[in-house]
mmCIF file of C-alpha atoms in Angstrom:
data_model
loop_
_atom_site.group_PDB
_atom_site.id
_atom_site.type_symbol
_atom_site.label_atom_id
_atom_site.label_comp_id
_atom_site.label_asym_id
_atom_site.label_seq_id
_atom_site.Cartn_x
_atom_site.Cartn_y
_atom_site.Cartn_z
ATOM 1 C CA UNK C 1 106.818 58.865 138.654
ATOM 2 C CA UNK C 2 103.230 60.172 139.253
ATOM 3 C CA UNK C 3 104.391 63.857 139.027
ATOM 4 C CA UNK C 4 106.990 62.994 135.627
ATOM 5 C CA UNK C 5 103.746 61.184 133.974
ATOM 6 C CA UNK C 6 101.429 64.224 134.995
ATOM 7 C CA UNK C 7 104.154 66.587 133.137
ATOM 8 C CA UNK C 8 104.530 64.671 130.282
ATOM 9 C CA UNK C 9 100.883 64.794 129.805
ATOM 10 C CA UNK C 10 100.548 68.494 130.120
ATOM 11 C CA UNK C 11 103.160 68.888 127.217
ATOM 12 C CA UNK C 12 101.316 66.449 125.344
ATOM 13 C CA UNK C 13 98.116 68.607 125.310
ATOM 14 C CA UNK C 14 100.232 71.800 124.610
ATOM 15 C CA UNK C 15 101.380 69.818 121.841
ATOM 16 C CA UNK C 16 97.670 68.817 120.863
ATOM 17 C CA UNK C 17 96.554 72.064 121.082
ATOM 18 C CA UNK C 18 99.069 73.750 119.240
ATOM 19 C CA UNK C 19 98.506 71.244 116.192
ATOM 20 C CA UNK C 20 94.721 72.046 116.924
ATOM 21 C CA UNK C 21 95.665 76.038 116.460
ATOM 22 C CA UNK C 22 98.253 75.638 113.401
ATOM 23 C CA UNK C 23 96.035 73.272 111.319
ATOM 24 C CA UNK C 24 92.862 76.000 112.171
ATOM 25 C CA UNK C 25 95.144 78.733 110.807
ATOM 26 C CA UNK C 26 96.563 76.737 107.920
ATOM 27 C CA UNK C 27 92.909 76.040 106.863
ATOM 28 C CA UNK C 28 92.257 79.769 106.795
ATOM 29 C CA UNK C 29 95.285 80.496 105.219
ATOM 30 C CA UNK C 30 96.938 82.915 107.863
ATOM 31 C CA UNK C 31 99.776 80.355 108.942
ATOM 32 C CA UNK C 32 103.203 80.719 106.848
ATOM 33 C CA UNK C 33 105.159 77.737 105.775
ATOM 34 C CA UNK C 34 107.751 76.448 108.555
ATOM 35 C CA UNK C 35 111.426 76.622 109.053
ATOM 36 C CA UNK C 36 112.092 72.961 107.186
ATOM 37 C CA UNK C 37 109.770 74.233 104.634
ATOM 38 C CA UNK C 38 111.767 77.019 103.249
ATOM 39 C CA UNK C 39 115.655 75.846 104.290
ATOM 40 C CA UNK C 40 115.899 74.306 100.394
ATOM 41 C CA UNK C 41 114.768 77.664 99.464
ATOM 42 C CA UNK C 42 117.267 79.611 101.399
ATOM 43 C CA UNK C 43 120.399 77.525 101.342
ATOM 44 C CA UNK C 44 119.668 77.822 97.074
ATOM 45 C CA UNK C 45 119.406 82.019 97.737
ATOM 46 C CA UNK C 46 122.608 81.661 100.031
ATOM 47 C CA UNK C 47 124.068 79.703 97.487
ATOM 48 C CA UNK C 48 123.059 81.457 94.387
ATOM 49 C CA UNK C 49 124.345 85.199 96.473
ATOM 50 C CA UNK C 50 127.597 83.506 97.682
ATOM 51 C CA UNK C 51 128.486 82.641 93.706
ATOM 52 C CA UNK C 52 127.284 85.966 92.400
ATOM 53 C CA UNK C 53 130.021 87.559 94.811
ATOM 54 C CA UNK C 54 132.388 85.140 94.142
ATOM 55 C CA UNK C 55 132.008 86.025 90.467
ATOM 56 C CA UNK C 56 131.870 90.108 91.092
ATOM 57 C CA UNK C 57 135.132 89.961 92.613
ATOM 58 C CA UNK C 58 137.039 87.621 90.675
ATOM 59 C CA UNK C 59 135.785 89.898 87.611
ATOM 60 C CA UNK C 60 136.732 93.067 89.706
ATOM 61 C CA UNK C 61 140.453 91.408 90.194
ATOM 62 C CA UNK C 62 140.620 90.503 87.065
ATOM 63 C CA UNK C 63 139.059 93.991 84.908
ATOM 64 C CA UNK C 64 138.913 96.707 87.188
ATOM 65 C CA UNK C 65 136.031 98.593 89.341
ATOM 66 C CA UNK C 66 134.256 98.910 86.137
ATOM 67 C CA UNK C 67 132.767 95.720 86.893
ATOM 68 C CA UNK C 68 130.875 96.524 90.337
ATOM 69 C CA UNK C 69 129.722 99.528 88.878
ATOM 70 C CA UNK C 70 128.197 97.973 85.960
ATOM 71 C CA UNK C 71 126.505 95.026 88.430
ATOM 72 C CA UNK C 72 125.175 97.881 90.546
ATOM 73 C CA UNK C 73 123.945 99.700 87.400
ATOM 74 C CA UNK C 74 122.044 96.613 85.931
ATOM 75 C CA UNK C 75 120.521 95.727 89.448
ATOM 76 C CA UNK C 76 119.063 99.207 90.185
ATOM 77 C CA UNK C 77 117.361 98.870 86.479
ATOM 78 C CA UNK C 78 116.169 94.994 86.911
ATOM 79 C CA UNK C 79 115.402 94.582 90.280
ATOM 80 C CA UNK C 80 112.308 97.165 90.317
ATOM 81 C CA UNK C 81 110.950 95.478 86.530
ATOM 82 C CA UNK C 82 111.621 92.009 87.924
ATOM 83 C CA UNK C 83 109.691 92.676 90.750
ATOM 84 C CA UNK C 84 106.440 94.754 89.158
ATOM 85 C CA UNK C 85 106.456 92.054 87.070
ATOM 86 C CA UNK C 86 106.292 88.725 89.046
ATOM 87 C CA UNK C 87 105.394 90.045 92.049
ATOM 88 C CA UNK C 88 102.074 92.008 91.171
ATOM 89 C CA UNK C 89 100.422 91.172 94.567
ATOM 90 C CA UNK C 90 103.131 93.030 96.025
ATOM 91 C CA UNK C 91 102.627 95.836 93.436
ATOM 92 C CA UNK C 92 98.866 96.011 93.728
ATOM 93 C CA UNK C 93 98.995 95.925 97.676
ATOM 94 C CA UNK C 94 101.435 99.353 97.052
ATOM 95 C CA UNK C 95 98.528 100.922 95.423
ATOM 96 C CA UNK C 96 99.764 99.735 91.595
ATOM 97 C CA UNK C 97 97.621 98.433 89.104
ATOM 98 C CA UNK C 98 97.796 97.851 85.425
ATOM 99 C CA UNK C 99 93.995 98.587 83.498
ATOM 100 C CA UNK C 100 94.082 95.290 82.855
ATOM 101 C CA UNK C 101 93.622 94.608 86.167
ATOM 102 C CA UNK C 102 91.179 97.312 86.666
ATOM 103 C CA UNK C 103 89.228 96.760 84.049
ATOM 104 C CA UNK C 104 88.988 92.939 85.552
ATOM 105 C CA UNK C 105 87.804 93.731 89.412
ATOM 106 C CA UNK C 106 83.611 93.503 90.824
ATOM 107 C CA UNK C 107 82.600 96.860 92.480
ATOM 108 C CA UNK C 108 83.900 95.400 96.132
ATOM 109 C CA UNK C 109 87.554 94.463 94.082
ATOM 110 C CA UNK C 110 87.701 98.558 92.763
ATOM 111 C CA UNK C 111 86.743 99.498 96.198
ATOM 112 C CA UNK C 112 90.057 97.866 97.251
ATOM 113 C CA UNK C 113 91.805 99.244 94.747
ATOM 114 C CA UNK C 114 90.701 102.463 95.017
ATOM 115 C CA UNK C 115 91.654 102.823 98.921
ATOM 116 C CA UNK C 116 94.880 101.642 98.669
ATOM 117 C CA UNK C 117 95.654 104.162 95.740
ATOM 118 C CA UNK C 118 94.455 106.883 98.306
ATOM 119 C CA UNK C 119 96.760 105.016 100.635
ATOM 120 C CA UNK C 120 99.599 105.565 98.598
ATOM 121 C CA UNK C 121 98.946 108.958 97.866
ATOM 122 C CA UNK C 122 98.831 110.050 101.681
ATOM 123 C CA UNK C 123 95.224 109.811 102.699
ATOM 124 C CA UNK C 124 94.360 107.827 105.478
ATOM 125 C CA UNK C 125 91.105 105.389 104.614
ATOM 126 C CA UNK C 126 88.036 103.718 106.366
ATOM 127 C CA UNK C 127 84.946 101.852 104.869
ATOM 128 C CA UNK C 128 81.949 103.336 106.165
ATOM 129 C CA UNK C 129 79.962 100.458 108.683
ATOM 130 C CA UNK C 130 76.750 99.017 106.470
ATOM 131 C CA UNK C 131 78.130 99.376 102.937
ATOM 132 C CA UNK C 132 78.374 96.406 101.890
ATOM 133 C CA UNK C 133 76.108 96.545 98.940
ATOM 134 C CA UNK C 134 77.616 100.039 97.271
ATOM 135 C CA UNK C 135 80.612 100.385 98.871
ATOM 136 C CA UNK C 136 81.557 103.895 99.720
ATOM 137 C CA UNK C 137 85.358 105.041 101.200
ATOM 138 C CA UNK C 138 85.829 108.061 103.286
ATOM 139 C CA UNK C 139 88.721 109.549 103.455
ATOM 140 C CA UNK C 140 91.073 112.039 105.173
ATOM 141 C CA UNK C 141 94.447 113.585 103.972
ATOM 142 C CA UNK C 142 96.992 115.403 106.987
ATOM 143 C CA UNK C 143 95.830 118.961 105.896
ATOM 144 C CA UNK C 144 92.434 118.403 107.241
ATOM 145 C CA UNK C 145 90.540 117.262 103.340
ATOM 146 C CA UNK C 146 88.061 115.002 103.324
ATOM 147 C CA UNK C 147 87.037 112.709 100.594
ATOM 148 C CA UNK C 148 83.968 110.743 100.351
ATOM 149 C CA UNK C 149 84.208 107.847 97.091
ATOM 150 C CA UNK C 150 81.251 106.185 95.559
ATOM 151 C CA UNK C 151 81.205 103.961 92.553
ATOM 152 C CA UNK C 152 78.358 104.282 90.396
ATOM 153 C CA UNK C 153 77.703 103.837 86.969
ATOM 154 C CA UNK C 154 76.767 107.541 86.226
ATOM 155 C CA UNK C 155 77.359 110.434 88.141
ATOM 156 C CA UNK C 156 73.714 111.234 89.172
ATOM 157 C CA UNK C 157 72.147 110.289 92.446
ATOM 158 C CA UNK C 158 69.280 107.863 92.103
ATOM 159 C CA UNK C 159 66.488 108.494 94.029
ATOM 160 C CA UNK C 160 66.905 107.028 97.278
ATOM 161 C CA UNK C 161 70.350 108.641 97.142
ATOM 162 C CA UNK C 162 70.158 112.255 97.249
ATOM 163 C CA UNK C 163 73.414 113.899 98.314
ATOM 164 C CA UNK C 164 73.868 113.822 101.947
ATOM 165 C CA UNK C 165 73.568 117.387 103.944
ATOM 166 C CA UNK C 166 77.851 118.446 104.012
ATOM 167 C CA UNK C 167 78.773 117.172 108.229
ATOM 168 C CA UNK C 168 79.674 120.088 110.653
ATOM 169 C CA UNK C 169 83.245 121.193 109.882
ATOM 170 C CA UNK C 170 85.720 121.376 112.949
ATOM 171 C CA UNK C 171 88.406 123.965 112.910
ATOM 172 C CA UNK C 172 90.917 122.902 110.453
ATOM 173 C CA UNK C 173 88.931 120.838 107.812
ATOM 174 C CA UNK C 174 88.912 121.758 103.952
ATOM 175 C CA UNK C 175 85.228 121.693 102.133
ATOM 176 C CA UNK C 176 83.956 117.686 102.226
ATOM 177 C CA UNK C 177 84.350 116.304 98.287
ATOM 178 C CA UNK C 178 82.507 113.599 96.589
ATOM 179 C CA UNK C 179 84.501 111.306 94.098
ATOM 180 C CA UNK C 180 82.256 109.459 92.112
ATOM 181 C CA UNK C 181 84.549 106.543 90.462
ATOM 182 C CA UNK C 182 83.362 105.195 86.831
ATOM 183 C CA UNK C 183 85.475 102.649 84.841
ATOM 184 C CA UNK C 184 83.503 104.043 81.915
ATOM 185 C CA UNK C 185 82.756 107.733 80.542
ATOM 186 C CA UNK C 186 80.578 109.664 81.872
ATOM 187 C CA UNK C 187 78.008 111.979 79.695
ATOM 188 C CA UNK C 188 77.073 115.553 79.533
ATOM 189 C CA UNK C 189 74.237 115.225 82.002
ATOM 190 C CA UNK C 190 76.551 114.092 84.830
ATOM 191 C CA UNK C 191 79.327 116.859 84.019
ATOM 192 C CA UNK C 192 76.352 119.179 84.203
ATOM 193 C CA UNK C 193 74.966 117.989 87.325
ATOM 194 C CA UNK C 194 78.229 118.067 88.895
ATOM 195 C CA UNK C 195 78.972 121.603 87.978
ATOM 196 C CA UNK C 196 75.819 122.198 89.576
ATOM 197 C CA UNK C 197 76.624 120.340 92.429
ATOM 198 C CA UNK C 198 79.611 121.888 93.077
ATOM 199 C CA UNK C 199 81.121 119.857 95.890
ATOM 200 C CA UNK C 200 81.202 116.492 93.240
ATOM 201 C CA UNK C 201 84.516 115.147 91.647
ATOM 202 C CA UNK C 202 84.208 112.646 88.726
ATOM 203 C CA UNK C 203 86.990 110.326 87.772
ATOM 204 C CA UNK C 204 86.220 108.421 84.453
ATOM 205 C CA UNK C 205 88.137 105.407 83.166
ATOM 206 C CA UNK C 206 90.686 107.119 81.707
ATOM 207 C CA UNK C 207 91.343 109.297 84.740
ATOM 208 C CA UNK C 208 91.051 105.620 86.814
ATOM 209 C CA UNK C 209 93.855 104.438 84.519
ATOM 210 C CA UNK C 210 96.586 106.711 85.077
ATOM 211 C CA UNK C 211 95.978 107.116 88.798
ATOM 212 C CA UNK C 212 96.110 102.903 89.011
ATOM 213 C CA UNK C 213 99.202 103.296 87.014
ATOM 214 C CA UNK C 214 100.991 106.063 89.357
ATOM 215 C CA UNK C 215 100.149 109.545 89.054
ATOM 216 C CA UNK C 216 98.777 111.180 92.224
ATOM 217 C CA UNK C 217 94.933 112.224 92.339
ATOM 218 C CA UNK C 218 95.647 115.924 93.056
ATOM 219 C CA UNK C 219 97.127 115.927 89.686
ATOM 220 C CA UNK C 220 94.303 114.376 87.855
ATOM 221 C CA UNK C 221 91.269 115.843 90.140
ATOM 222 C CA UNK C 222 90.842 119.453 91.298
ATOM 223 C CA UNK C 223 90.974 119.019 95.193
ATOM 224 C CA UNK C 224 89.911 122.204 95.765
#
């Protein structure tokens, strides 16, 4: 009796603890919903596919194998605007972003933004330790190219910024570039300065745009 008590004690305080863990994670928003929470949702889905199958090949009996091949048609066209469209989380985490939504994000939010459009374009990204204040990316593409992004209202250094001394290159790396991202224009002294400069990229708002909305950067900046 002593040794059944002593066990059903220890899976008591498993049990504790593990509502101790769950209700930490909950609170911080990294715990998913639970099986019982979600079986309505998936006997509907199982329900709503079952019918939709049912109905594709009662239609196919009845009319032909014109049907299926419409269905497919009409889901290859839907399914990608149905999901860009109510699933823009999933769409921004791809690297996706409408200007809107651009246009609407703090300095920290286009940092974001910005590395997971390099993300999607191939480039492998890190935040720099200590930037928390002007948040810089640096990044690296397979070929041995390496980009370094600020985001600064002109293109300019201020002047506790001048531009850092280029880093040692190892065998294999491409020229370090700067891309300075600007949600506005810029004006004729920063396109001068960075013709000076040399080793500077600028990407204004309208540049920012299309590479948000898909087009890769090595069409819209020269990489070079």
């Amino acid at each position: 009796m002593t040794r059944w008590r002593r066990r059903a004690g220890e899976r008591e305080s498993r049990r504790a603890r593990r509502r101790r863990v769950v209700g930490l994670l909950r609170s911080q928003g990294r715990y998913g919903p639970e099986f019982r929470e979600v079986l309505p949702v998936l006997a509907g889905l199982v329900l709503a596919l079952s019918g939709a199958v049912a109905g594709v090949a009662a239609a196919y009996r009845a009319l032909g194998i014109g049907v299926p091949l419409a269905v497919l048609a009409l889901a290859a066209v839907a399914v990608p605007v149905l999901v860009r469209r109510h699933r823009p989380s999933v769409r921004r985490r791809l690297g996706y972003y409408t200007a809107e939504e651009i246009a609407d994000l703090d300095v920290a939010g286009l940092a974001l933004a910005v590395a997971r459009m390099l993300r999607r374009d191939g480039w492998s990204v890190r935040f720099p330790a200590g930037e928390r204040v002007r948040p810089r990316l640096q990044a690296r593409r397979g070929d041995g190219q390496r980009l370094e992004v600020a985001f600064r209202p002109v293109a300019e250094p201020l002047p506790d910024e001048d531009p850092p001394a280029p880093p040692a290159r190892r065998p294999g790396d491409g020229p370090p570039l700067r891309l300075i991202v600007h949600r506005g224009a810029f004006g004729p002294r920063d396109v001068r300065w960075t013709r000076a400069d040399g080793s500077t990229r600028l990407m204004d708002g309208a540049l920012l745009s299309r590479w948000a909305g898909g087009t890769p950067l090595h069409r819209l900046i020269d990489l070079r």
